Amino acid sequence: MSNLWYLSQISIFEEMSPEEMREIDQLDTIHHFNWITKSTLVQTPESTREGFYFVKEGKLRLYKLNDNGKQFTLGILTRGNITES
């Protein structure tokens, strides 16, 4: 399915015209990943990308590390959720 179709399924975009959707799809701050395998790191403190991430399918875990390296889950995103970096 096209990126525009996925964007149109997210409630904040549902009232936008097709032209507005195409403009948003072309923004540098939207990152499209076709498929990410389980346990893949999308972003780390050493490799950050500014922008928005839209979860098309599956789950995305947001976490922080403490000084000892222990992970603390901040949230679990699922289909249709958005996060900003």
PDB file of N, CA and C in Angstrom:
ATOM      1  N   MET A   1       0.831  -1.181   0.000  1.00  0.00           N
ATOM      2  CA  MET A   1       0.000   0.000   0.000  1.00  0.00           C
ATOM      3  C   MET A   1       0.877   1.246   0.000  1.00  0.00           C
ATOM      4  N   SER A   2       0.338   2.313  -0.525  1.00  0.00           N
ATOM      5  CA  SER A   2       1.120   3.541  -0.653  1.00  0.00           C
ATOM      6  C   SER A   2       1.258   4.258   0.689  1.00  0.00           C
ATOM      7  N   ASN A   3       2.300   5.077   0.781  1.00  0.00           N
ATOM      8  CA  ASN A   3       2.514   5.880   1.985  1.00  0.00           C
ATOM      9  C   ASN A   3       1.350   6.833   2.214  1.00  0.00           C
ATOM     10  N   LEU A   4       0.801   7.364   1.136  1.00  0.00           N
ATOM     11  CA  LEU A   4      -0.333   8.288   1.269  1.00  0.00           C
ATOM     12  C   LEU A   4      -1.546   7.592   1.871  1.00  0.00           C
ATOM     13  N   TRP A   5      -1.769   6.337   1.485  1.00  0.00           N
ATOM     14  CA  TRP A   5      -2.902   5.597   2.048  1.00  0.00           C
ATOM     15  C   TRP A   5      -2.714   5.451   3.548  1.00  0.00           C
ATOM     16  N   TYR A   6      -1.512   5.075   3.979  1.00  0.00           N
ATOM     17  CA  TYR A   6      -1.255   4.924   5.409  1.00  0.00           C
ATOM     18  C   TYR A   6      -1.451   6.247   6.146  1.00  0.00           C
ATOM     19  N   LEU A   7      -0.941   7.326   5.599  1.00  0.00           N
ATOM     20  CA  LEU A   7      -1.128   8.628   6.245  1.00  0.00           C
ATOM     21  C   LEU A   7      -2.609   8.972   6.353  1.00  0.00           C
ATOM     22  N   SER A   8      -3.381   8.646   5.338  1.00  0.00           N
ATOM     23  CA  SER A   8      -4.818   8.969   5.346  1.00  0.00           C
ATOM     24  C   SER A   8      -5.574   8.187   6.417  1.00  0.00           C
ATOM     25  N   GLN A   9      -4.993   7.104   6.919  1.00  0.00           N
ATOM     26  CA  GLN A   9      -5.638   6.300   7.954  1.00  0.00           C
ATOM     27  C   GLN A   9      -5.411   6.846   9.361  1.00  0.00           C
ATOM     28  N   ILE A  10      -4.567   7.853   9.485  1.00  0.00           N
ATOM     29  CA  ILE A  10      -4.266   8.452  10.787  1.00  0.00           C
ATOM     30  C   ILE A  10      -5.189   9.655  10.974  1.00  0.00           C
ATOM     31  N   SER A  11      -5.868   9.681  12.113  1.00  0.00           N
ATOM     32  CA  SER A  11      -6.951  10.634  12.337  1.00  0.00           C
ATOM     33  C   SER A  11      -6.563  12.097  12.137  1.00  0.00           C
ATOM     34  N   ILE A  12      -5.334  12.492  12.463  1.00  0.00           N
ATOM     35  CA  ILE A  12      -4.980  13.910  12.317  1.00  0.00           C
ATOM     36  C   ILE A  12      -4.927  14.342  10.856  1.00  0.00           C
ATOM     37  N   PHE A  13      -4.871  13.386   9.933  1.00  0.00           N
ATOM     38  CA  PHE A  13      -4.798  13.700   8.509  1.00  0.00           C
ATOM     39  C   PHE A  13      -6.107  13.469   7.761  1.00  0.00           C
ATOM     40  N   GLU A  14      -7.130  12.947   8.421  1.00  0.00           N
ATOM     41  CA  GLU A  14      -8.332  12.505   7.720  1.00  0.00           C
ATOM     42  C   GLU A  14      -9.096  13.613   6.998  1.00  0.00           C
ATOM     43  N   GLU A  15      -8.951  14.842   7.396  1.00  0.00           N
ATOM     44  CA  GLU A  15      -9.691  15.922   6.754  1.00  0.00           C
ATOM     45  C   GLU A  15      -8.871  16.678   5.710  1.00  0.00           C
ATOM     46  N   MET A  16      -7.663  16.234   5.459  1.00  0.00           N
ATOM     47  CA  MET A  16      -6.812  16.911   4.475  1.00  0.00           C
ATOM     48  C   MET A  16      -7.161  16.473   3.057  1.00  0.00           C
ATOM     49  N   SER A  17      -6.938  17.394   2.133  1.00  0.00           N
ATOM     50  CA  SER A  17      -7.181  17.100   0.723  1.00  0.00           C
ATOM     51  C   SER A  17      -6.061  16.201   0.200  1.00  0.00           C
ATOM     52  N   PRO A  18      -6.268  15.511  -0.920  1.00  0.00           N
ATOM     53  CA  PRO A  18      -5.211  14.691  -1.513  1.00  0.00           C
ATOM     54  C   PRO A  18      -3.946  15.506  -1.814  1.00  0.00           C
ATOM     55  N   GLU A  19      -4.111  16.759  -2.243  1.00  0.00           N
ATOM     56  CA  GLU A  19      -2.949  17.608  -2.528  1.00  0.00           C
ATOM     57  C   GLU A  19      -2.164  17.889  -1.249  1.00  0.00           C
ATOM     58  N   GLU A  20      -2.859  18.210  -0.155  1.00  0.00           N
ATOM     59  CA  GLU A  20      -2.189  18.453   1.124  1.00  0.00           C
ATOM     60  C   GLU A  20      -1.472  17.188   1.612  1.00  0.00           C
ATOM     61  N   MET A  21      -2.096  16.049   1.406  1.00  0.00           N
ATOM     62  CA  MET A  21      -1.475  14.784   1.800  1.00  0.00           C
ATOM     63  C   MET A  21      -0.188  14.537   1.016  1.00  0.00           C
ATOM     64  N   ARG A  22      -0.190  14.836  -0.269  1.00  0.00           N
ATOM     65  CA  ARG A  22       1.013  14.661  -1.087  1.00  0.00           C
ATOM     66  C   ARG A  22       2.132  15.579  -0.599  1.00  0.00           C
ATOM     67  N   GLU A  23       1.784  16.810  -0.211  1.00  0.00           N
ATOM     68  CA  GLU A  23       2.786  17.738   0.318  1.00  0.00           C
ATOM     69  C   GLU A  23       3.403  17.205   1.608  1.00  0.00           C
ATOM     70  N   ILE A  24       2.579  16.670   2.484  1.00  0.00           N
ATOM     71  CA  ILE A  24       3.075  16.116   3.745  1.00  0.00           C
ATOM     72  C   ILE A  24       3.972  14.914   3.474  1.00  0.00           C
ATOM     73  N   ASP A  25       3.565  14.080   2.530  1.00  0.00           N
ATOM     74  CA  ASP A  25       4.347  12.886   2.201  1.00  0.00           C
ATOM     75  C   ASP A  25       5.746  13.243   1.701  1.00  0.00           C
ATOM     76  N   GLN A  26       5.911  14.424   1.128  1.00  0.00           N
ATOM     77  CA  GLN A  26       7.202  14.844   0.579  1.00  0.00           C
ATOM     78  C   GLN A  26       8.107  15.519   1.603  1.00  0.00           C
ATOM     79  N   LEU A  27       7.610  15.770   2.806  1.00  0.00           N
ATOM     80  CA  LEU A  27       8.420  16.435   3.830  1.00  0.00           C
ATOM     81  C   LEU A  27       9.608  15.579   4.238  1.00  0.00           C
ATOM     82  N   ASP A  28      10.719  16.233   4.509  1.00  0.00           N
ATOM     83  CA  ASP A  28      11.923  15.528   4.954  1.00  0.00           C
ATOM     84  C   ASP A  28      11.786  14.986   6.370  1.00  0.00           C
ATOM     85  N   THR A  29      10.804  15.478   7.115  1.00  0.00           N
ATOM     86  CA  THR A  29      10.663  15.062   8.507  1.00  0.00           C
ATOM     87  C   THR A  29       9.808  13.815   8.669  1.00  0.00           C
ATOM     88  N   ILE A  30       9.352  13.223   7.573  1.00  0.00           N
ATOM     89  CA  ILE A  30       8.608  11.973   7.652  1.00  0.00           C
ATOM     90  C   ILE A  30       9.511  10.874   7.122  1.00  0.00           C
ATOM     91  N   HIS A  31       9.698   9.847   7.930  1.00  0.00           N
ATOM     92  CA  HIS A  31      10.588   8.751   7.573  1.00  0.00           C
ATOM     93  C   HIS A  31       9.752   7.516   7.248  1.00  0.00           C
ATOM     94  N   HIS A  32       9.957   6.957   6.073  1.00  0.00           N
ATOM     95  CA  HIS A  32       9.238   5.765   5.643  1.00  0.00           C
ATOM     96  C   HIS A  32      10.159   4.557   5.734  1.00  0.00           C
ATOM     97  N   PHE A  33       9.739   3.574   6.488  1.00  0.00           N
ATOM     98  CA  PHE A  33      10.441   2.303   6.564  1.00  0.00           C
ATOM     99  C   PHE A  33       9.468   1.251   6.051  1.00  0.00           C
ATOM    100  N   ASN A  34       9.857   0.494   5.055  1.00  0.00           N
ATOM    101  CA  ASN A  34       8.955  -0.516   4.509  1.00  0.00           C
ATOM    102  C   ASN A  34       8.722  -1.655   5.486  1.00  0.00           C
ATOM    103  N   TRP A  35       9.773  -2.093   6.150  1.00  0.00           N
ATOM    104  CA  TRP A  35       9.638  -3.215   7.080  1.00  0.00           C
ATOM    105  C   TRP A  35      10.804  -3.170   8.048  1.00  0.00           C
ATOM    106  N   ILE A  36      10.517  -3.330   9.306  1.00  0.00           N
ATOM    107  CA  ILE A  36      11.562  -3.367  10.321  1.00  0.00           C
ATOM    108  C   ILE A  36      11.375  -4.651  11.115  1.00  0.00           C
ATOM    109  N   THR A  37      12.422  -5.439  11.224  1.00  0.00           N
ATOM    110  CA  THR A  37      12.314  -6.686  11.967  1.00  0.00           C
ATOM    111  C   THR A  37      12.310  -6.424  13.471  1.00  0.00           C
ATOM    112  N   LYS A  38      11.762  -7.363  14.199  1.00  0.00           N
ATOM    113  CA  LYS A  38      11.674  -7.257  15.650  1.00  0.00           C
ATOM    114  C   LYS A  38      13.065  -7.018  16.242  1.00  0.00           C
ATOM    115  N   SER A  39      13.126  -6.196  17.266  1.00  0.00           N
ATOM    116  CA  SER A  39      14.343  -5.847  18.014  1.00  0.00           C
ATOM    117  C   SER A  39      15.276  -4.899  17.268  1.00  0.00           C
ATOM    118  N   THR A  40      14.855  -4.350  16.136  1.00  0.00           N
ATOM    119  CA  THR A  40      15.663  -3.370  15.416  1.00  0.00           C
ATOM    120  C   THR A  40      15.551  -2.016  16.108  1.00  0.00           C
ATOM    121  N   LEU A  41      16.668  -1.345  16.298  1.00  0.00           N
ATOM    122  CA  LEU A  41      16.661  -0.003  16.871  1.00  0.00           C
ATOM    123  C   LEU A  41      16.409   0.995  15.745  1.00  0.00           C
ATOM    124  N   VAL A  42      15.355   1.763  15.867  1.00  0.00           N
ATOM    125  CA  VAL A  42      15.023   2.770  14.862  1.00  0.00           C
ATOM    126  C   VAL A  42      15.847   4.022  15.090  1.00  0.00           C
ATOM    127  N   GLN A  43      16.054   4.347  16.360  1.00  0.00           N
ATOM    128  CA  GLN A  43      16.809   5.550  16.699  1.00  0.00           C
ATOM    129  C   GLN A  43      17.527   5.322  18.016  1.00  0.00           C
ATOM    130  N   THR A  44      18.733   5.866  18.110  1.00  0.00           N
ATOM    131  CA  THR A  44      19.505   5.803  19.349  1.00  0.00           C
ATOM    132  C   THR A  44      20.017   7.210  19.648  1.00  0.00           C
ATOM    133  N   PRO A  45      20.519   7.440  20.863  1.00  0.00           N
ATOM    134  CA  PRO A  45      21.070   8.769  21.141  1.00  0.00           C
ATOM    135  C   PRO A  45      22.209   9.151  20.193  1.00  0.00           C
ATOM    136  N   GLU A  46      22.918   8.156  19.681  1.00  0.00           N
ATOM    137  CA  GLU A  46      24.033   8.421  18.769  1.00  0.00           C
ATOM    138  C   GLU A  46      23.570   8.656  17.331  1.00  0.00           C
ATOM    139  N   SER A  47      22.393   8.190  16.990  1.00  0.00           N
ATOM    140  CA  SER A  47      21.896   8.328  15.611  1.00  0.00           C
ATOM    141  C   SER A  47      20.453   8.822  15.626  1.00  0.00           C
ATOM    142  N   THR A  48      20.289  10.108  15.805  1.00  0.00           N
ATOM    143  CA  THR A  48      18.938  10.657  15.872  1.00  0.00           C
ATOM    144  C   THR A  48      18.539  11.272  14.529  1.00  0.00           C
ATOM    145  N   ARG A  49      17.265  11.227  14.263  1.00  0.00           N
ATOM    146  CA  ARG A  49      16.667  11.880  13.094  1.00  0.00           C
ATOM    147  C   ARG A  49      15.504  12.707  13.599  1.00  0.00           C
ATOM    148  N   GLU A  50      15.488  13.958  13.248  1.00  0.00           N
ATOM    149  CA  GLU A  50      14.366  14.791  13.651  1.00  0.00           C
ATOM    150  C   GLU A  50      13.190  14.487  12.753  1.00  0.00           C
ATOM    151  N   GLY A  51      12.013  14.452  13.337  1.00  0.00           N
ATOM    152  CA  GLY A  51      10.828  14.241  12.530  1.00  0.00           C
ATOM    153  C   GLY A  51       9.780  13.427  13.251  1.00  0.00           C
ATOM    154  N   PHE A  52       8.820  12.940  12.476  1.00  0.00           N
ATOM    155  CA  PHE A  52       7.701  12.163  12.983  1.00  0.00           C
ATOM    156  C   PHE A  52       7.826  10.717  12.538  1.00  0.00           C
ATOM    157  N   TYR A  53       7.369   9.832  13.397  1.00  0.00           N
ATOM    158  CA  TYR A  53       7.313   8.410  13.078  1.00  0.00           C
ATOM    159  C   TYR A  53       5.871   7.955  13.243  1.00  0.00           C
ATOM    160  N   PHE A  54       5.336   7.301  12.228  1.00  0.00           N
ATOM    161  CA  PHE A  54       3.971   6.786  12.236  1.00  0.00           C
ATOM    162  C   PHE A  54       4.045   5.265  12.236  1.00  0.00           C
ATOM    163  N   VAL A  55       3.360   4.637  13.165  1.00  0.00           N
ATOM    164  CA  VAL A  55       3.377   3.179  13.234  1.00  0.00           C
ATOM    165  C   VAL A  55       2.276   2.645  12.320  1.00  0.00           C
ATOM    166  N   LYS A  56       2.685   1.963  11.252  1.00  0.00           N
ATOM    167  CA  LYS A  56       1.726   1.402  10.298  1.00  0.00           C
ATOM    168  C   LYS A  56       1.136   0.103  10.827  1.00  0.00           C
ATOM    169  N   GLU A  57       1.985  -0.755  11.332  1.00  0.00           N
ATOM    170  CA  GLU A  57       1.569  -2.046  11.878  1.00  0.00           C
ATOM    171  C   GLU A  57       2.545  -2.441  12.967  1.00  0.00           C
ATOM    172  N   GLY A  58       2.135  -3.337  13.821  1.00  0.00           N
ATOM    173  CA  GLY A  58       3.027  -3.848  14.850  1.00  0.00           C
ATOM    174  C   GLY A  58       3.141  -2.918  16.036  1.00  0.00           C
ATOM    175  N   LYS A  59       4.260  -3.022  16.732  1.00  0.00           N
ATOM    176  CA  LYS A  59       4.480  -2.248  17.953  1.00  0.00           C
ATOM    177  C   LYS A  59       5.856  -1.602  17.916  1.00  0.00           C
ATOM    178  N   LEU A  60       5.953  -0.460  18.576  1.00  0.00           N
ATOM    179  CA  LEU A  60       7.214   0.260  18.712  1.00  0.00           C
ATOM    180  C   LEU A  60       7.360   0.628  20.181  1.00  0.00           C
ATOM    181  N   ARG A  61       8.432   0.162  20.801  1.00  0.00           N
ATOM    182  CA  ARG A  61       8.655   0.448  22.218  1.00  0.00           C
ATOM    183  C   ARG A  61       9.577   1.648  22.349  1.00  0.00           C
ATOM    184  N   LEU A  62       9.155   2.607  23.150  1.00  0.00           N
ATOM    185  CA  LEU A  62       9.962   3.793  23.453  1.00  0.00           C
ATOM    186  C   LEU A  62      10.567   3.590  24.839  1.00  0.00           C
ATOM    187  N   TYR A  63      11.879   3.755  24.935  1.00  0.00           N
ATOM    188  CA  TYR A  63      12.508   3.591  26.238  1.00  0.00           C
ATOM    189  C   TYR A  63      13.698   4.524  26.396  1.00  0.00           C
ATOM    190  N   LYS A  64      14.105   4.692  27.656  1.00  0.00           N
ATOM    191  CA  LYS A  64      15.311   5.453  27.996  1.00  0.00           C
ATOM    192  C   LYS A  64      16.211   4.542  28.801  1.00  0.00           C
ATOM    193  N   LEU A  65      17.502   4.840  28.766  1.00  0.00           N
ATOM    194  CA  LEU A  65      18.478   4.114  29.574  1.00  0.00           C
ATOM    195  C   LEU A  65      18.902   4.967  30.751  1.00  0.00           C
ATOM    196  N   ASN A  66      19.059   4.330  31.925  1.00  0.00           N
ATOM    197  CA  ASN A  66      19.591   5.080  33.057  1.00  0.00           C
ATOM    198  C   ASN A  66      21.119   5.016  33.011  1.00  0.00           C
ATOM    199  N   ASP A  67      21.778   5.590  33.997  1.00  0.00           N
ATOM    200  CA  ASP A  67      23.246   5.630  34.019  1.00  0.00           C
ATOM    201  C   ASP A  67      23.876   4.242  34.077  1.00  0.00           C
ATOM    202  N   ASN A  68      23.126   3.258  34.570  1.00  0.00           N
ATOM    203  CA  ASN A  68      23.636   1.893  34.671  1.00  0.00           C
ATOM    204  C   ASN A  68      23.304   1.063  33.429  1.00  0.00           C
ATOM    205  N   GLY A  69      22.640   1.672  32.456  1.00  0.00           N
ATOM    206  CA  GLY A  69      22.298   0.958  31.232  1.00  0.00           C
ATOM    207  C   GLY A  69      20.988   0.206  31.289  1.00  0.00           C
ATOM    208  N   LYS A  70      20.226   0.351  32.360  1.00  0.00           N
ATOM    209  CA  LYS A  70      18.938  -0.327  32.487  1.00  0.00           C
ATOM    210  C   LYS A  70      17.886   0.410  31.662  1.00  0.00           C
ATOM    211  N   GLN A  71      17.055  -0.353  30.961  1.00  0.00           N
ATOM    212  CA  GLN A  71      16.015   0.227  30.104  1.00  0.00           C
ATOM    213  C   GLN A  71      14.742   0.484  30.911  1.00  0.00           C
ATOM    214  N   PHE A  72      14.156   1.652  30.695  1.00  0.00           N
ATOM    215  CA  PHE A  72      12.877   2.006  31.290  1.00  0.00           C
ATOM    216  C   PHE A  72      11.910   2.334  30.165  1.00  0.00           C
ATOM    217  N   THR A  73      10.861   1.532  30.041  1.00  0.00           N
ATOM    218  CA  THR A  73       9.887   1.711  28.974  1.00  0.00           C
ATOM    219  C   THR A  73       9.058   2.962  29.242  1.00  0.00           C
ATOM    220  N   LEU A  74       9.014   3.846  28.248  1.00  0.00           N
ATOM    221  CA  LEU A  74       8.216   5.069  28.339  1.00  0.00           C
ATOM    222  C   LEU A  74       6.831   4.859  27.753  1.00  0.00           C
ATOM    223  N   GLY A  75       6.730   3.953  26.795  1.00  0.00           N
ATOM    224  CA  GLY A  75       5.447   3.680  26.162  1.00  0.00           C
ATOM    225  C   GLY A  75       5.584   2.648  25.060  1.00  0.00           C
ATOM    226  N   ILE A  76       4.458   2.079  24.681  1.00  0.00           N
ATOM    227  CA  ILE A  76       4.388   1.130  23.569  1.00  0.00           C
ATOM    228  C   ILE A  76       3.422   1.728  22.555  1.00  0.00           C
ATOM    229  N   LEU A  77       3.898   1.970  21.348  1.00  0.00           N
ATOM    230  CA  LEU A  77       3.050   2.507  20.293  1.00  0.00           C
ATOM    231  C   LEU A  77       2.561   1.369  19.419  1.00  0.00           C
ATOM    232  N   THR A  78       1.329   1.489  18.944  1.00  0.00           N
ATOM    233  CA  THR A  78       0.751   0.480  18.059  1.00  0.00           C
ATOM    234  C   THR A  78       0.211   1.157  16.803  1.00  0.00           C
ATOM    235  N   ARG A  79      -0.419   0.383  15.948  1.00  0.00           N
ATOM    236  CA  ARG A  79      -0.917   0.867  14.662  1.00  0.00           C
ATOM    237  C   ARG A  79      -1.662   2.199  14.804  1.00  0.00           C
ATOM    238  N   GLY A  80      -1.235   3.177  13.996  1.00  0.00           N
ATOM    239  CA  GLY A  80      -1.889   4.474  13.986  1.00  0.00           C
ATOM    240  C   GLY A  80      -1.309   5.487  14.955  1.00  0.00           C
ATOM    241  N   ASN A  81      -0.414   5.059  15.858  1.00  0.00           N
ATOM    242  CA  ASN A  81       0.214   5.980  16.778  1.00  0.00           C
ATOM    243  C   ASN A  81       1.334   6.762  16.110  1.00  0.00           C
ATOM    244  N   ILE A  82       1.656   7.904  16.707  1.00  0.00           N
ATOM    245  CA  ILE A  82       2.674   8.807  16.171  1.00  0.00           C
ATOM    246  C   ILE A  82       3.638   9.162  17.302  1.00  0.00           C
ATOM    247  N   THR A  83       4.918   9.312  16.957  1.00  0.00           N
ATOM    248  CA  THR A  83       5.888   9.830  17.904  1.00  0.00           C
ATOM    249  C   THR A  83       6.775  10.834  17.169  1.00  0.00           C
ATOM    250  N   GLU A  84       7.324  11.748  17.914  1.00  0.00           N
ATOM    251  CA  GLU A  84       8.196  12.777  17.341  1.00  0.00           C
ATOM    252  C   GLU A  84       9.575  12.640  17.972  1.00  0.00           C
ATOM    253  N   SER A  85      10.584  12.888  17.172  1.00  0.00           N
ATOM    254  CA  SER A  85      11.932  12.849  17.739  1.00  0.00           C
ATOM    255  C   SER A  85      12.568  14.213  17.665  1.00  0.00           C
TER     256      SER A  85
END
